[in-house]
Amino acid sequence: MRSMSIVRETIARIDSGELGALVSLVSLDATEHLPPEHGGYLARNWRRRQEFGGSYLLDKVCHDFDIFGRLARSRPAKVASFGGREIFTTTRAGEYVYSDGQPAYALREAGWSGANDAFHSDMDVTDHQNALVQYANGVRLSFHANSHVALPERRWYVACTDGTLIADLVRNRLMVRRAMDRGKPERIDYGGRTEDSHNGADQAMARDLLASLETGAPFPVTPFESMEAGLTVMAIDEAMALGEMLDCGPMWARYDAARGG
């Protein structure tokens, strides 16, 4: 995600200090809200099983938590999470049809080791999940994911002491306004929207990778930053499984020791 123009601009705006100190990253019903067909695909695809692809968050939103950590410039100190599988269950099974007459939850091939039905599969990952994160420097994050919504949305609401930024990653649009500004907010529309809502991110990442390989240009994210995002998500999943707030200190101590200090 760091290769996307809207993400680069978001990081640059926060780093510049123009909006003041970062207080909270608040994703209100936004970070990963997928339409029914996408959710039904995940309930049938091989990633429905943790043994194959890890948890839902690890599979789908690990890169979001990389960005959150980059914006916060800190590691999570405490995490809590609630979630489960309440959408794609046998009790909700039925013959669903879209308003245009197309059969629901079957428009995409499930692929390797796929299940035949989204509601009767052996899925053991969550289909919705909330997470709360407090970073070591005091920045706080609220995150929500849902794999079955009628109004798909992926948005970062970044509240700072002197201003606010909203990054709408589905519409590829950025909105910024300073706290004391009563005029219209600054809006940047990046265009180039695609059906998968990646909006050119895959191509941008490929260009960054090629530049790194051919010219030695720094890649936007390091392996260690990627691992820290993954560990953050694993801690969130552990907190959900335990049903309690999790202290991340011991995890980071083990990680630093493994890195050699």
Coordinates of C-alpha atoms in Angstrom, one line a residue:
M1 CA 0.0 0.0 0.0
R2 CA 2.9 2.3 0.5
S3 CA 3.3 2.6 -3.2
M4 CA -0.1 4.2 -3.7
S5 CA -0.1 7.9 -4.4
I6 CA -2.9 8.6 -1.8
V7 CA -0.9 6.7 0.8
R8 CA 2.3 8.5 0.0
E9 CA 0.5 11.8 0.3
T10 CA -1.1 10.8 3.6
I11 CA 2.3 9.9 5.1
A12 CA 3.8 13.1 3.8
R13 CA 1.0 15.2 5.3
I14 CA 1.3 13.7 8.7
D15 CA 5.1 13.7 8.7
S16 CA 5.2 17.4 7.7
G17 CA 3.5 18.4 11.0
E18 CA 1.0 20.7 9.2
L19 CA -1.9 19.1 11.1
G20 CA -0.1 19.0 14.4
A21 CA 0.7 16.0 16.6
L22 CA -1.1 12.7 15.7
V23 CA -3.6 11.9 18.4
S24 CA -5.7 9.1 16.9
L25 CA -6.2 6.9 13.9
V26 CA -9.9 6.3 13.8
S27 CA -11.3 3.9 11.1
L28 CA -15.0 4.2 11.6
D29 CA -16.7 1.3 9.9
A30 CA -14.2 1.7 7.2
T31 CA -10.9 0.0 7.1
E32 CA -11.9 -3.2 5.3
H33 CA -15.6 -3.3 4.4
L34 CA -16.1 -5.8 1.6
P35 CA -19.2 -6.3 -0.6
P36 CA -21.2 -9.6 -0.2
E37 CA -19.7 -11.3 -3.3
H38 CA -16.1 -10.7 -2.1
G39 CA -17.0 -12.0 1.4
G40 CA -18.7 -15.0 -0.1
Y41 CA -15.6 -15.7 -2.2
L42 CA -13.4 -15.6 0.9
A43 CA -15.7 -18.0 2.7
R44 CA -15.2 -20.5 -0.2
N45 CA -11.6 -19.8 -1.1
W46 CA -8.6 -21.7 0.5
R47 CA -8.0 -18.7 2.7
R48 CA -11.1 -19.6 4.7
R49 CA -8.9 -21.9 6.7
Q50 CA -6.3 -20.5 9.2
E51 CA -4.0 -23.4 8.5
F52 CA -3.6 -22.3 4.9
G53 CA -3.6 -18.5 5.0
G54 CA -3.6 -17.4 8.6
S55 CA -6.3 -15.2 10.2
Y56 CA -8.6 -12.9 8.3
L57 CA -6.7 -9.9 9.5
L58 CA -3.3 -11.4 8.6
D59 CA -4.6 -12.2 5.1
K60 CA -6.5 -9.1 4.3
V61 CA -5.4 -6.1 6.3
C62 CA -1.8 -6.7 7.4
H63 CA -0.7 -3.9 5.0
D64 CA -3.1 -1.5 6.6
F65 CA -1.4 -2.0 10.0
D66 CA 1.9 -1.4 8.3
I67 CA 0.6 2.1 7.4
F68 CA -0.9 2.7 10.8
G69 CA 2.5 1.9 12.4
R70 CA 4.2 4.2 10.0
L71 CA 1.9 7.1 10.7
A72 CA 2.1 6.5 14.5
R73 CA 5.9 6.0 14.3
S74 CA 5.6 3.7 17.2
R75 CA 4.8 0.1 18.1
P76 CA 1.6 -1.1 19.7
A77 CA 1.8 -1.3 23.5
K78 CA -1.6 -2.8 24.2
V79 CA -4.3 -4.3 21.9
A80 CA -7.8 -5.7 22.3
S81 CA -10.1 -7.3 19.8
F82 CA -13.6 -8.7 19.3
G83 CA -14.9 -10.7 16.3
G84 CA -16.2 -13.9 15.0
R85 CA -18.2 -15.6 12.3
E86 CA -21.8 -14.5 12.3
I87 CA -22.5 -13.9 8.6
F88 CA -21.5 -16.9 6.7
T89 CA -23.1 -19.5 8.9
T90 CA -25.5 -22.5 8.3
T91 CA -28.3 -20.6 10.0
R92 CA -28.2 -18.0 7.3
A93 CA -27.9 -20.4 4.4
G94 CA -30.4 -20.0 1.6
E95 CA -31.0 -19.3 -2.1
Y96 CA -29.8 -15.7 -2.4
V97 CA -30.3 -13.7 -5.6
Y98 CA -29.1 -10.2 -6.4
S99 CA -31.7 -7.6 -7.5
D100 CA -30.5 -8.0 -11.1
G101 CA -31.3 -11.7 -11.0
Q102 CA -27.7 -13.0 -10.7
P103 CA -27.1 -15.8 -8.1
A104 CA -25.3 -14.5 -5.1
Y105 CA -22.0 -15.7 -3.6
A106 CA -21.0 -17.8 -6.6
L107 CA -19.9 -15.3 -9.3
R108 CA -16.2 -15.8 -8.6
E109 CA -14.5 -19.2 -8.9
A110 CA -13.4 -20.4 -5.4
G111 CA -10.1 -21.8 -6.9
W112 CA -7.8 -24.4 -5.4
S113 CA -9.3 -26.4 -2.5
G114 CA -12.5 -24.3 -2.8
A115 CA -15.7 -25.0 -0.9
N116 CA -19.0 -25.3 -2.8
D117 CA -21.0 -23.1 -0.5
A118 CA -20.2 -20.0 1.5
F119 CA -22.6 -20.9 4.3
H120 CA -21.7 -24.5 4.7
S121 CA -17.9 -24.4 4.3
D122 CA -15.4 -25.3 6.9
M123 CA -14.4 -21.7 7.3
D124 CA -12.7 -20.9 10.6
V125 CA -11.5 -17.3 10.1
T126 CA -13.6 -14.4 11.2
D127 CA -16.0 -12.6 8.8
H128 CA -16.1 -9.5 11.0
Q129 CA -13.6 -8.1 13.6
N130 CA -12.9 -5.0 15.6
A131 CA -9.6 -4.0 17.1
L132 CA -8.4 -1.3 19.5
V133 CA -4.7 -0.4 19.6
Q134 CA -2.7 1.9 21.9
Y135 CA 0.7 2.6 20.6
A136 CA 3.7 3.1 22.9
N137 CA 3.7 6.9 22.2
G138 CA 0.1 7.3 23.1
V139 CA -1.5 7.3 19.6
R140 CA -4.7 5.3 19.6
L141 CA -6.3 3.3 16.8
S142 CA -9.9 2.0 16.3
F143 CA -10.2 -0.5 13.5
H144 CA -13.2 -2.4 12.0
A145 CA -13.5 -5.1 9.3
N146 CA -16.5 -6.7 7.8
S147 CA -16.8 -9.0 4.8
H148 CA -20.5 -8.5 4.0
V149 CA -21.6 -4.9 3.5
A150 CA -24.0 -3.3 1.0
L151 CA -22.0 -0.1 1.0
P152 CA -18.3 -1.0 0.6
E153 CA -15.9 1.4 2.2
R154 CA -12.2 1.6 3.1
R155 CA -11.3 4.8 4.9
W156 CA -8.7 6.2 7.3
Y157 CA -9.9 9.0 9.5
V158 CA -6.7 10.6 11.0
A159 CA -7.3 13.1 13.8
C160 CA -4.4 15.3 14.8
T161 CA -4.2 18.2 17.2
D162 CA -4.3 20.9 14.5
G163 CA -6.3 19.3 11.7
T164 CA -7.9 16.2 10.3
L165 CA -7.3 14.0 7.2
I166 CA -9.6 11.5 5.6
A167 CA -8.2 9.0 3.1
D168 CA -10.9 7.3 1.1
L169 CA -9.2 4.4 -0.5
V170 CA -12.2 3.1 -2.4
R171 CA -12.9 6.4 -4.1
N172 CA -9.2 7.2 -4.2
R173 CA -9.8 10.6 -2.6
L174 CA -8.1 12.6 0.1
M175 CA -9.7 15.3 2.2
V176 CA -7.8 17.6 4.6
R177 CA -8.7 20.6 6.8
R178 CA -7.0 22.4 9.6
A179 CA -8.8 22.7 12.9
M180 CA -9.2 26.5 12.8
D181 CA -10.2 26.6 9.1
R182 CA -13.9 27.2 8.5
G183 CA -13.5 27.1 4.7
K184 CA -14.1 24.2 2.5
P185 CA -11.7 21.3 3.1
E186 CA -8.9 20.6 0.6
R187 CA -9.8 17.8 -1.7
I188 CA -7.5 15.7 -3.9
D189 CA -9.1 13.2 -6.3
Y190 CA -6.5 10.8 -7.6
G191 CA -8.8 9.2 -10.2
G192 CA -7.8 5.9 -11.7
R193 CA -10.4 3.9 -9.8
T194 CA -10.5 0.2 -10.6
E195 CA -13.2 -2.4 -10.0
D196 CA -11.1 -4.2 -7.3
S197 CA -10.5 -0.9 -5.5
H198 CA -6.7 -1.4 -5.7
N199 CA -6.7 1.7 -7.9
G200 CA -3.4 1.0 -9.5
A201 CA -1.6 0.0 -6.3
D202 CA -0.3 -3.3 -7.8
Q203 CA 1.3 -1.6 -10.8
A204 CA 2.8 1.1 -8.6
M205 CA 4.3 -1.5 -6.3
A206 CA 5.8 -3.3 -9.3
R207 CA 7.4 -0.1 -10.5
D208 CA 8.9 0.5 -7.0
L209 CA 10.2 -3.0 -6.9
L210 CA 11.7 -2.7 -10.4
A211 CA 13.4 0.6 -9.5
S212 CA 14.8 -1.0 -6.3
L213 CA 16.2 -4.0 -8.3
E214 CA 17.6 -2.0 -11.2
T215 CA 18.8 1.2 -9.6
G216 CA 19.0 0.4 -5.9
A217 CA 16.2 2.9 -5.1
P218 CA 14.8 2.3 -1.6
F219 CA 11.7 0.2 -1.5
P220 CA 8.8 2.0 0.4
V221 CA 8.7 -0.7 3.1
T222 CA 11.4 -2.7 4.8
P223 CA 11.2 -6.4 5.7
F224 CA 11.4 -5.5 9.4
E225 CA 8.5 -3.1 9.0
S226 CA 6.5 -5.8 7.3
M227 CA 7.2 -8.3 10.1
E228 CA 6.2 -5.7 12.8
A229 CA 2.9 -5.3 11.0
G230 CA 2.4 -9.0 10.9
L231 CA 3.2 -9.4 14.6
T232 CA 0.8 -6.6 15.4
V233 CA -2.0 -8.4 13.7
M234 CA -1.0 -11.7 15.4
A235 CA -1.2 -9.9 18.8
I236 CA -4.6 -8.6 17.9
D237 CA -5.8 -12.1 17.0
E238 CA -4.4 -13.5 20.2
A239 CA -6.2 -10.8 22.3
M240 CA -9.5 -11.8 20.5
A241 CA -8.9 -15.5 21.3
L242 CA -8.1 -14.8 24.9
G243 CA -10.9 -12.3 25.4
E244 CA -8.7 -9.8 27.1
M245 CA -6.4 -6.8 26.5
L246 CA -3.0 -7.9 25.6
D247 CA 0.3 -6.3 26.7
C248 CA 2.6 -6.4 23.6
G249 CA 5.8 -5.7 25.6
P250 CA 6.9 -9.3 25.9
M251 CA 6.4 -9.9 22.2
W252 CA 8.5 -6.9 21.2
A253 CA 11.2 -8.0 23.6
R254 CA 11.4 -11.4 22.0
Y255 CA 11.4 -9.8 18.5
D256 CA 14.2 -7.4 19.4
A257 CA 16.2 -10.3 20.9
A258 CA 15.8 -12.3 17.7
R259 CA 17.0 -9.4 15.7
G260 CA 20.1 -9.1 17.9
G261 CA 19.2 -6.2 20.1

